[in-house]
Structure formats: C-alpha cells, structure tokens
PDB file of C-alpha atoms and ligand atoms in Angstrom:
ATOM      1  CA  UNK A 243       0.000   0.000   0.000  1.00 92.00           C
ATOM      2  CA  UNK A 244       1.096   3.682  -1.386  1.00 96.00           C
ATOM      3  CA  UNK A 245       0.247   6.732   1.338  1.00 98.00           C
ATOM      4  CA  UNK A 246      -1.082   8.878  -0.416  1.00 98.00           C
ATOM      5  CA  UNK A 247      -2.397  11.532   1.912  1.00 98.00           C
ATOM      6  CA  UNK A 248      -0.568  11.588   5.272  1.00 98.00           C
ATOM      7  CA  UNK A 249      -2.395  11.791   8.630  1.00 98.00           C
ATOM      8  CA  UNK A 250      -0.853  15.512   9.153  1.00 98.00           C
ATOM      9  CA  UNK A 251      -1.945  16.593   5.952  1.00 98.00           C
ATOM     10  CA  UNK A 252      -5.538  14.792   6.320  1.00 98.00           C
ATOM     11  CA  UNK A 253      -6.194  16.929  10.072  1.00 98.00           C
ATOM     12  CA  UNK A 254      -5.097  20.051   8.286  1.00 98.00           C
ATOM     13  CA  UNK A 255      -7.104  19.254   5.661  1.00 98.00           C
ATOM     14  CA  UNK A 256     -10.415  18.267   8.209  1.00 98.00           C
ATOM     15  CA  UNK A 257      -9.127  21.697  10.124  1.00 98.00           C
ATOM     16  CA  UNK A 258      -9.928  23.902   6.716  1.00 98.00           C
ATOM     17  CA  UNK A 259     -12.707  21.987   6.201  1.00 98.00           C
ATOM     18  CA  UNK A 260     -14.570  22.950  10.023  1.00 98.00           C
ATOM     19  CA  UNK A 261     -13.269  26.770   9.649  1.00 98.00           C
ATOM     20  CA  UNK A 262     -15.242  27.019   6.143  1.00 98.00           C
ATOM     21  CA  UNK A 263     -18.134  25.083   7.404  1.00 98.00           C
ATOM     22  CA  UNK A 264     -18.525  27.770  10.429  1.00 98.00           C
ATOM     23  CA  UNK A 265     -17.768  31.030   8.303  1.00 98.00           C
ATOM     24  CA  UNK A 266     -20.635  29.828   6.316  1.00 98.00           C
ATOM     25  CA  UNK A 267     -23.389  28.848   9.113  1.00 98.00           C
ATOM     26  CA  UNK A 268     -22.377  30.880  12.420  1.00 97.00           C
ATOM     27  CA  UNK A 269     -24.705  31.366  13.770  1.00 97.00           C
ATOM     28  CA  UNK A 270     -26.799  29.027  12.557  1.00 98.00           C
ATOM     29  CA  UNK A 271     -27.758  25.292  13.879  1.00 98.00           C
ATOM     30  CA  UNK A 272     -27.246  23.194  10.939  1.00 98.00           C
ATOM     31  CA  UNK A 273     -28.149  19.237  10.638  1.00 98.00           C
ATOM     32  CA  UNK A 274     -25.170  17.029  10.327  1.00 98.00           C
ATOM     33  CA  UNK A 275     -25.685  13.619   8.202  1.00 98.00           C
ATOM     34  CA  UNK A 276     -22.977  11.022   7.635  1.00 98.00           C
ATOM     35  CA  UNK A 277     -23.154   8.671   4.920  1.00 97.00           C
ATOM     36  CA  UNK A 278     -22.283   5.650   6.547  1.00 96.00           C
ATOM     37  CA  UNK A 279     -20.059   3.893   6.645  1.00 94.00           C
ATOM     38  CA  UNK A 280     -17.202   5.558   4.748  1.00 96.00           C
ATOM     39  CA  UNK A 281     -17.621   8.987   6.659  1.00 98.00           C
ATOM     40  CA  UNK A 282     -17.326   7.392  10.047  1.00 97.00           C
ATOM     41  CA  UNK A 283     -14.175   8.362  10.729  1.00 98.00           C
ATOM     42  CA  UNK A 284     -14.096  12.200   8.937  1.00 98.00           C
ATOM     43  CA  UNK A 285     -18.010  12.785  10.549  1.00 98.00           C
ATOM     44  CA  UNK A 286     -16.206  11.788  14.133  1.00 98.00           C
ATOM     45  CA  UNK A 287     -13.258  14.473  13.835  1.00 98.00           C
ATOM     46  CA  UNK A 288     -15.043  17.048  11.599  1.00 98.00           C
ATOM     47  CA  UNK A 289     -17.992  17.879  14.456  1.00 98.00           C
ATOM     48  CA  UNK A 290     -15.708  17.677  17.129  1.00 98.00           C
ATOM     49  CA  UNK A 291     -14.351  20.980  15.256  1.00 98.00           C
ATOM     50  CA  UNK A 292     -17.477  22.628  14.419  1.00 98.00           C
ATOM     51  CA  UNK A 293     -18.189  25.046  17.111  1.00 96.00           C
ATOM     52  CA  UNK A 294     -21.985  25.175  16.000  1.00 97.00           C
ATOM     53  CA  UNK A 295     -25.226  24.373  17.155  1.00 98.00           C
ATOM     54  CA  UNK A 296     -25.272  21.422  15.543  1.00 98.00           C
ATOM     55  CA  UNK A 297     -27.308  17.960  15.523  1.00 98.00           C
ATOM     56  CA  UNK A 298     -25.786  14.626  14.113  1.00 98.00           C
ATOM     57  CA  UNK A 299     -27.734  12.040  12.298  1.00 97.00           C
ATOM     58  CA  UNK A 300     -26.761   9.541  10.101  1.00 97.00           C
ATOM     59  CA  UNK A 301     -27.945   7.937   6.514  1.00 96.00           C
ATOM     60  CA  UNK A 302     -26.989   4.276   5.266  1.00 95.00           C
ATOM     61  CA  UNK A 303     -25.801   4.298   1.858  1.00 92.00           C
ATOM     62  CA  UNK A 304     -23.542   1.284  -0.022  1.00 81.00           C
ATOM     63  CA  UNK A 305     -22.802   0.313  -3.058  1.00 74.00           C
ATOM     64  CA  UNK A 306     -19.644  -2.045  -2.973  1.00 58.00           C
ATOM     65  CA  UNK A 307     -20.369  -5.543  -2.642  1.00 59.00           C
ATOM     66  CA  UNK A 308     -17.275  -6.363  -1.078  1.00 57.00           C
ATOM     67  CA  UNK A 309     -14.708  -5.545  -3.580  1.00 62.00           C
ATOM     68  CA  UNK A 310     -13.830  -2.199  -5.687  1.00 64.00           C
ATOM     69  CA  UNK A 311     -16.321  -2.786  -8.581  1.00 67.00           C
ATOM     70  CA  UNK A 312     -19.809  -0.421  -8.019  1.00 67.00           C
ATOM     71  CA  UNK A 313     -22.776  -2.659  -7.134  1.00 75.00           C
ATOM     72  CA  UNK A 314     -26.362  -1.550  -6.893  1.00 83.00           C
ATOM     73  CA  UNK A 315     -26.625   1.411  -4.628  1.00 88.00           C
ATOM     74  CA  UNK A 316     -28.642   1.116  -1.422  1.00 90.00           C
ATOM     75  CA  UNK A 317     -29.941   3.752   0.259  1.00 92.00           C
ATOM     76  CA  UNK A 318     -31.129   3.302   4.207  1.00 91.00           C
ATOM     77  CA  UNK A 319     -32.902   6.627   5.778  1.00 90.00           C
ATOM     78  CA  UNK A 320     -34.988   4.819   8.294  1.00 91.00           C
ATOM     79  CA  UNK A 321     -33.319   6.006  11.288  1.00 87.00           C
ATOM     80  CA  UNK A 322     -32.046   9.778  10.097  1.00 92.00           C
ATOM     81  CA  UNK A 323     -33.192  13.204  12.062  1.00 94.00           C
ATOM     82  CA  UNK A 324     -36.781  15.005  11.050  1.00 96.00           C
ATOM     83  CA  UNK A 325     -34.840  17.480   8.763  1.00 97.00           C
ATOM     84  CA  UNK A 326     -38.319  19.431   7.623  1.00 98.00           C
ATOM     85  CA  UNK A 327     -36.863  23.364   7.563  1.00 98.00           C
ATOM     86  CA  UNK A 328     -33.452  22.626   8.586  1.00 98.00           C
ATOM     87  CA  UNK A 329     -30.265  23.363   6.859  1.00 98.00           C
ATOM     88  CA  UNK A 330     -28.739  20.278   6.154  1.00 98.00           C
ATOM     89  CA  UNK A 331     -25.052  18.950   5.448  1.00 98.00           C
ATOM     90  CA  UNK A 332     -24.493  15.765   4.114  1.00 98.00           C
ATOM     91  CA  UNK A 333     -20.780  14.284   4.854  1.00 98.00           C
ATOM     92  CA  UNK A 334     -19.348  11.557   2.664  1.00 98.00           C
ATOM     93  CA  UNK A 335     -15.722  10.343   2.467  1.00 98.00           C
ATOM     94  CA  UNK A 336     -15.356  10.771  -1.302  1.00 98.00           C
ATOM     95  CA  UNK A 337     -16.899  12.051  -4.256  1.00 97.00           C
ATOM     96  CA  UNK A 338     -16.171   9.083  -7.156  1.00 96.00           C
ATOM     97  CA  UNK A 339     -19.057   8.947 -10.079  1.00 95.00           C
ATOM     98  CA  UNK A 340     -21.460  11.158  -7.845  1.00 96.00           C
ATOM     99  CA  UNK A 341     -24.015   8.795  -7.697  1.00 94.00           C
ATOM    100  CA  UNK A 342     -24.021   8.302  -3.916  1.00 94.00           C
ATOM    101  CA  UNK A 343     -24.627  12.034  -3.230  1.00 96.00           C
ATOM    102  CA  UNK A 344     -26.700  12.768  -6.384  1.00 96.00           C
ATOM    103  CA  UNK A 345     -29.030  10.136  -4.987  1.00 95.00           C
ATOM    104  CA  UNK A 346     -29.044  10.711  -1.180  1.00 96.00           C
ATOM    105  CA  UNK A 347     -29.801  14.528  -2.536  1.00 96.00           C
ATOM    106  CA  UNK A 348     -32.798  13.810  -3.856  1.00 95.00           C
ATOM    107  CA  UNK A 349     -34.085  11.651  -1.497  1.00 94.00           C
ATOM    108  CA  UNK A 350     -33.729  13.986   1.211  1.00 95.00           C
ATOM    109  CA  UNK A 351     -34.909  16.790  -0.872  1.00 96.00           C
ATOM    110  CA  UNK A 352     -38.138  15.477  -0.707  1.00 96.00           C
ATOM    111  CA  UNK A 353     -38.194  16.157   3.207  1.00 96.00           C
ATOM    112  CA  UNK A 354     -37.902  19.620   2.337  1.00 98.00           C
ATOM    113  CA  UNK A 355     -35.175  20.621   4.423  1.00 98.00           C
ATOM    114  CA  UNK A 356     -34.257  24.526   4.153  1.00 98.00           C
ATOM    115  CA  UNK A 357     -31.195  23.766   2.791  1.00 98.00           C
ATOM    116  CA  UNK A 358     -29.083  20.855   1.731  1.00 98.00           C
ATOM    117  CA  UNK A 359     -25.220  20.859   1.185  1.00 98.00           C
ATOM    118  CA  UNK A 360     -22.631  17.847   0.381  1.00 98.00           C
ATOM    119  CA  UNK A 361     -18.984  17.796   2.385  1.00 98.00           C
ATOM    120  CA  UNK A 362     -16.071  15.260   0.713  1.00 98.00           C
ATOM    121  CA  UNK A 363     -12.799  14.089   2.119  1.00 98.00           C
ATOM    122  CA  UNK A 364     -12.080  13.160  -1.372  1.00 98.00           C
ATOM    123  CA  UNK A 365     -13.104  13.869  -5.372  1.00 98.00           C
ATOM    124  CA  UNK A 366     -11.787  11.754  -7.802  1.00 98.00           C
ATOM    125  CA  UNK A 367     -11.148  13.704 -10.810  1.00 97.00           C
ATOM    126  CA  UNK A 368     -12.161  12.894 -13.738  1.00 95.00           C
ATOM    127  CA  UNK A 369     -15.140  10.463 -12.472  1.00 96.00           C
ATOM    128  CA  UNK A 370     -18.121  12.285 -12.329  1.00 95.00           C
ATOM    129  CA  UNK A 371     -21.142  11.216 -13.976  1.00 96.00           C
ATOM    130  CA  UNK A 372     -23.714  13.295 -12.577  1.00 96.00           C
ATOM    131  CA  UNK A 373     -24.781  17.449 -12.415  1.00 96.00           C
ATOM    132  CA  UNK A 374     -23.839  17.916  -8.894  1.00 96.00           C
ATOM    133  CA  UNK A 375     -21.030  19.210  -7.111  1.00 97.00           C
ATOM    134  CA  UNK A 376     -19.961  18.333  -3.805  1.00 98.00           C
ATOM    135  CA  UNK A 377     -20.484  22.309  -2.120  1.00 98.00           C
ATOM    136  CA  UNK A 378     -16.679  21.616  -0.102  1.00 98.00           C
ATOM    137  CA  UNK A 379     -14.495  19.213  -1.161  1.00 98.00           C
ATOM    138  CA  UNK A 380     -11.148  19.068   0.962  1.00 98.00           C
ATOM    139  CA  UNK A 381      -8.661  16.964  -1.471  1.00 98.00           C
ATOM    140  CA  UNK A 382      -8.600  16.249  -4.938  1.00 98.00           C
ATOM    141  CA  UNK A 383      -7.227  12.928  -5.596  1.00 98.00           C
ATOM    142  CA  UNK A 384      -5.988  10.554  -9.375  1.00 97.00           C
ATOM    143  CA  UNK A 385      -8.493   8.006  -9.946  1.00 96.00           C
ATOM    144  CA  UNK A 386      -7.214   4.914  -8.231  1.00 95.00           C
ATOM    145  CA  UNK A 387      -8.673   2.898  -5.035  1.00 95.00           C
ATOM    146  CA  UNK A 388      -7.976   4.421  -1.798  1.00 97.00           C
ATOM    147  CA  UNK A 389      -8.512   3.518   1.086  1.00 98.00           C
ATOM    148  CA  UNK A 390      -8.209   4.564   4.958  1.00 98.00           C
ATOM    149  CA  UNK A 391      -9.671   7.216   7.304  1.00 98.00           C
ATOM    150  CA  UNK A 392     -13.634   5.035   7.031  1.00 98.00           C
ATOM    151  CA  UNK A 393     -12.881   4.246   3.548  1.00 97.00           C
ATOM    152  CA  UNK A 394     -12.583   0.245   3.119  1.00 95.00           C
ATOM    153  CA  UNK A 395     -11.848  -2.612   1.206  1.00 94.00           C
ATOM    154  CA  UNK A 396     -13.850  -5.629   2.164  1.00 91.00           C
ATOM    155  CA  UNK A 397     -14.539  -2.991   5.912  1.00 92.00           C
ATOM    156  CA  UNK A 398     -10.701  -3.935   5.949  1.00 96.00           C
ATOM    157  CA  UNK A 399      -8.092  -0.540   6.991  1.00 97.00           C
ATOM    158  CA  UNK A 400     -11.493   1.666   8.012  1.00 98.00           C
ATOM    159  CA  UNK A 401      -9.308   2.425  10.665  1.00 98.00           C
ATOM    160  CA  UNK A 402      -6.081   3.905   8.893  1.00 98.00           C
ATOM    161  CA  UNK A 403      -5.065   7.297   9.916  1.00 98.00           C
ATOM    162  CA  UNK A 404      -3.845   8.335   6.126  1.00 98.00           C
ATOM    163  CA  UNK A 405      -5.168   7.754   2.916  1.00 98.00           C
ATOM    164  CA  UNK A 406      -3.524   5.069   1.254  1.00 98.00           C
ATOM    165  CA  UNK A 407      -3.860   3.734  -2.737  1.00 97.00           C
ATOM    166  CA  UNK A 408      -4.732   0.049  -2.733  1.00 93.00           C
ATOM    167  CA  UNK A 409      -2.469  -1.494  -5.314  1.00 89.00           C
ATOM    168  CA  UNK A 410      -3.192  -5.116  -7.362  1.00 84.00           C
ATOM    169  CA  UNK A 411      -0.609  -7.225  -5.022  1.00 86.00           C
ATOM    170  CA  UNK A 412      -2.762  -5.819  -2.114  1.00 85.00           C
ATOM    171  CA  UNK A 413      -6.096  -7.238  -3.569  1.00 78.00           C
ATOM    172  CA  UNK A 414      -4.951 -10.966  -3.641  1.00 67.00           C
TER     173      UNK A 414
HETATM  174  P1  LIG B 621     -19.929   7.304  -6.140  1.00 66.53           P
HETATM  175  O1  LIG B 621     -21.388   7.006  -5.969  1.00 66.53           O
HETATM  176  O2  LIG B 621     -19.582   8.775  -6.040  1.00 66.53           O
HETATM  177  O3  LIG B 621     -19.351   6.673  -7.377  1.00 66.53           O
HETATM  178  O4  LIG B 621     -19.169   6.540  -5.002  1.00 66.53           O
HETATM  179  C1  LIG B 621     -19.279   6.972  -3.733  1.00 66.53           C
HETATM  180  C2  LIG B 621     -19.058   5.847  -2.762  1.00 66.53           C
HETATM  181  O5  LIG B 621     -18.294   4.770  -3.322  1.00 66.53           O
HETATM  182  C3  LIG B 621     -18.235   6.410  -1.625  1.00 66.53           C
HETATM  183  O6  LIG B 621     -19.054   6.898  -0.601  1.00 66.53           O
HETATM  184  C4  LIG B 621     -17.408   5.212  -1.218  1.00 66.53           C
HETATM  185  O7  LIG B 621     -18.134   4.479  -0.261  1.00 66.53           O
HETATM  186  C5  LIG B 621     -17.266   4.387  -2.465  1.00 66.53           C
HETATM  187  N1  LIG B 621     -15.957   4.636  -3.151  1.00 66.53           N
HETATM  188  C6  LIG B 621     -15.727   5.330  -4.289  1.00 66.53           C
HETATM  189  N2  LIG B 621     -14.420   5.357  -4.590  1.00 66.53           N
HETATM  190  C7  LIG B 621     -13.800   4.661  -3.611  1.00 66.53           C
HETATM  191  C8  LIG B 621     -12.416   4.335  -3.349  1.00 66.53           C
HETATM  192  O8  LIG B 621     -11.474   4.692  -4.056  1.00 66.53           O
HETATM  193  N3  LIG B 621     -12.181   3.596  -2.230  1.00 66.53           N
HETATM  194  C9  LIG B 621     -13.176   3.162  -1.399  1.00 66.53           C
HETATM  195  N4  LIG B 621     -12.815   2.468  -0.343  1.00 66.53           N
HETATM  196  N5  LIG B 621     -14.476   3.460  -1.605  1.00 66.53           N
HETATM  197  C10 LIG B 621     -14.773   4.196  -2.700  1.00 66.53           C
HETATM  198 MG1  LIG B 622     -19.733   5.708   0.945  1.00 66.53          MG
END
C-alpha cells in the first residue's frame, strides 16, 4: 500500500474543512448527516471541530459488494433526524461517479429541508457522472482505489489514519 495523503496533511485538511463550514453557518444550527459507513471516521473528527449548534444524524448508503467494482446502490434513511426546515449537510468520504450524493440529494430533498449541502474528504477527478457538485471538497485525488480514514476494502483498513492507494498485489 502507497500513502497517499498523510495523517498531518488529512487533520489540516479536516481543520480547513470545520473553519469554512462555520464562516458559512455561524450562527446558525445546521443538521449534520454522515453517509455511513465511509464517513465514520471524517463525521467523528469534523464535528468535534465545528463550534456550532449542531445535531448529528446519520444515513446508510452502499454500493460495494465487497470488492472495488460499483454494485447496486442502497440507500437506508430509516433512522435519520426530522430534517423538515433545517439546513442540512451531508458528509461523505469521497466524491467518485457522484451517484451516492446525487441520490441521497434527492431523497432527502423530498423532506424539504431549508437547505441541503454535500462535504467530501475526497473527489476523484475525472469520475463524475452526474450534475452535482460536492459544495466543499477538501482533497482532490488521481483516480485509483484508496482507502483509509472510514474508507474500506472488504470494511478492511477503516481504521487507517492516512489515505492510502490500494495497489493489485494488495487485492490478492
Ligand atoms: P460514487 O457514488 O460517487 O461513485 O461513489 C461513492 C461511494 O463509493 C463512496 O461513498 C465510497 O463508499 C465508495 N468509493 C468510491 N471510490 C472509492 C475508493 O477509491 N475507495 C473506497 N474504499 N471506496 C470508494
Ligand atoms: Mg460511501
């Protein structure tokens, strides 16, 4: 496995990601929601920044069936927050074909929250296959398999403290 982004540079990078967040809310409360279960680890260390009135929820979303090919996309919003007239924030660890967010968007649209904005780790470049934009977006990154810091292979390395490429030797 290849580091690609090193734990210093990934807490800076969380760091600029909580300052921009609050610029852009104080003083408002603002609805959290982590796509689970790649954003574990970024929604844990982002909130613990945000010095906002905030509430935390969470939304189920997968798509890998155990490996790094795209399966059918699942989404799970039994157990999220009433969101009706709240600004919202959706927080995934990476931004690939847009898909995931694209999808999660509209389903929460439909909730009518009084706003509703998408936070990344990660973009891949070059992926995207859909209209929308992630609204902050802390690194762009080549388009190879990474994982580490929630993102997985096989819920393997979730725990990782960089970002790390996932090279063919380490798929065996
Ligand atoms: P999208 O729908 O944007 O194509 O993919 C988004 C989801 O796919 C992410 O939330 C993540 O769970 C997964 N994903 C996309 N690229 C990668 C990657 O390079 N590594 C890992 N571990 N997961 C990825
Ligand atoms: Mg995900």
């Amino acid at each position: 496995m290849r580091v690609l982004i090193d734990e210093s540079a990934v807490r800076q990078g969380v760091e600029r990601l909580a300052r921009e967040i609050i610029s852009d809310y104080e003083p408002r409360p603002l609805t959290i929601l982590g796509v689970m279960t790649g954003s574990l680890v970024l929604l844990a260390d982002l909130i613990r920044q945000l010095d906002l009135q905030i509430r935390v929820g969470v939304i189920q979303a997968s798509s890998y069936r155990g490996g790094t090919v795209r399966g059918e996309l699942v989404i799970d919003d039994r157990w999220m927050p009433e969101i009706e007239g709240h600004e919202v924030l959706l927080v995934d660890d990476i931004f690939d074909t847009g898909h995931t967010l694209d999808k999660i968007v509209k389903r929460i649209r439909v909730r009518q929250p009084k706003s509703i904005r998408s936070a990344v780790l990660l973009t891949k470049l070059g992926r995207s296959e859909v209209q929308i934009k992630p609204d902050y977006s802390v690194f762009e990154i080549p388009d190879e398999f990474v994982v580490g810091y929630g993102l997985d292979y096989q819920d393997e390395y979730r725990h990782l403290p960089h970002i790390a490429v996932l090279e063919a030797a380490d798929l065996a």
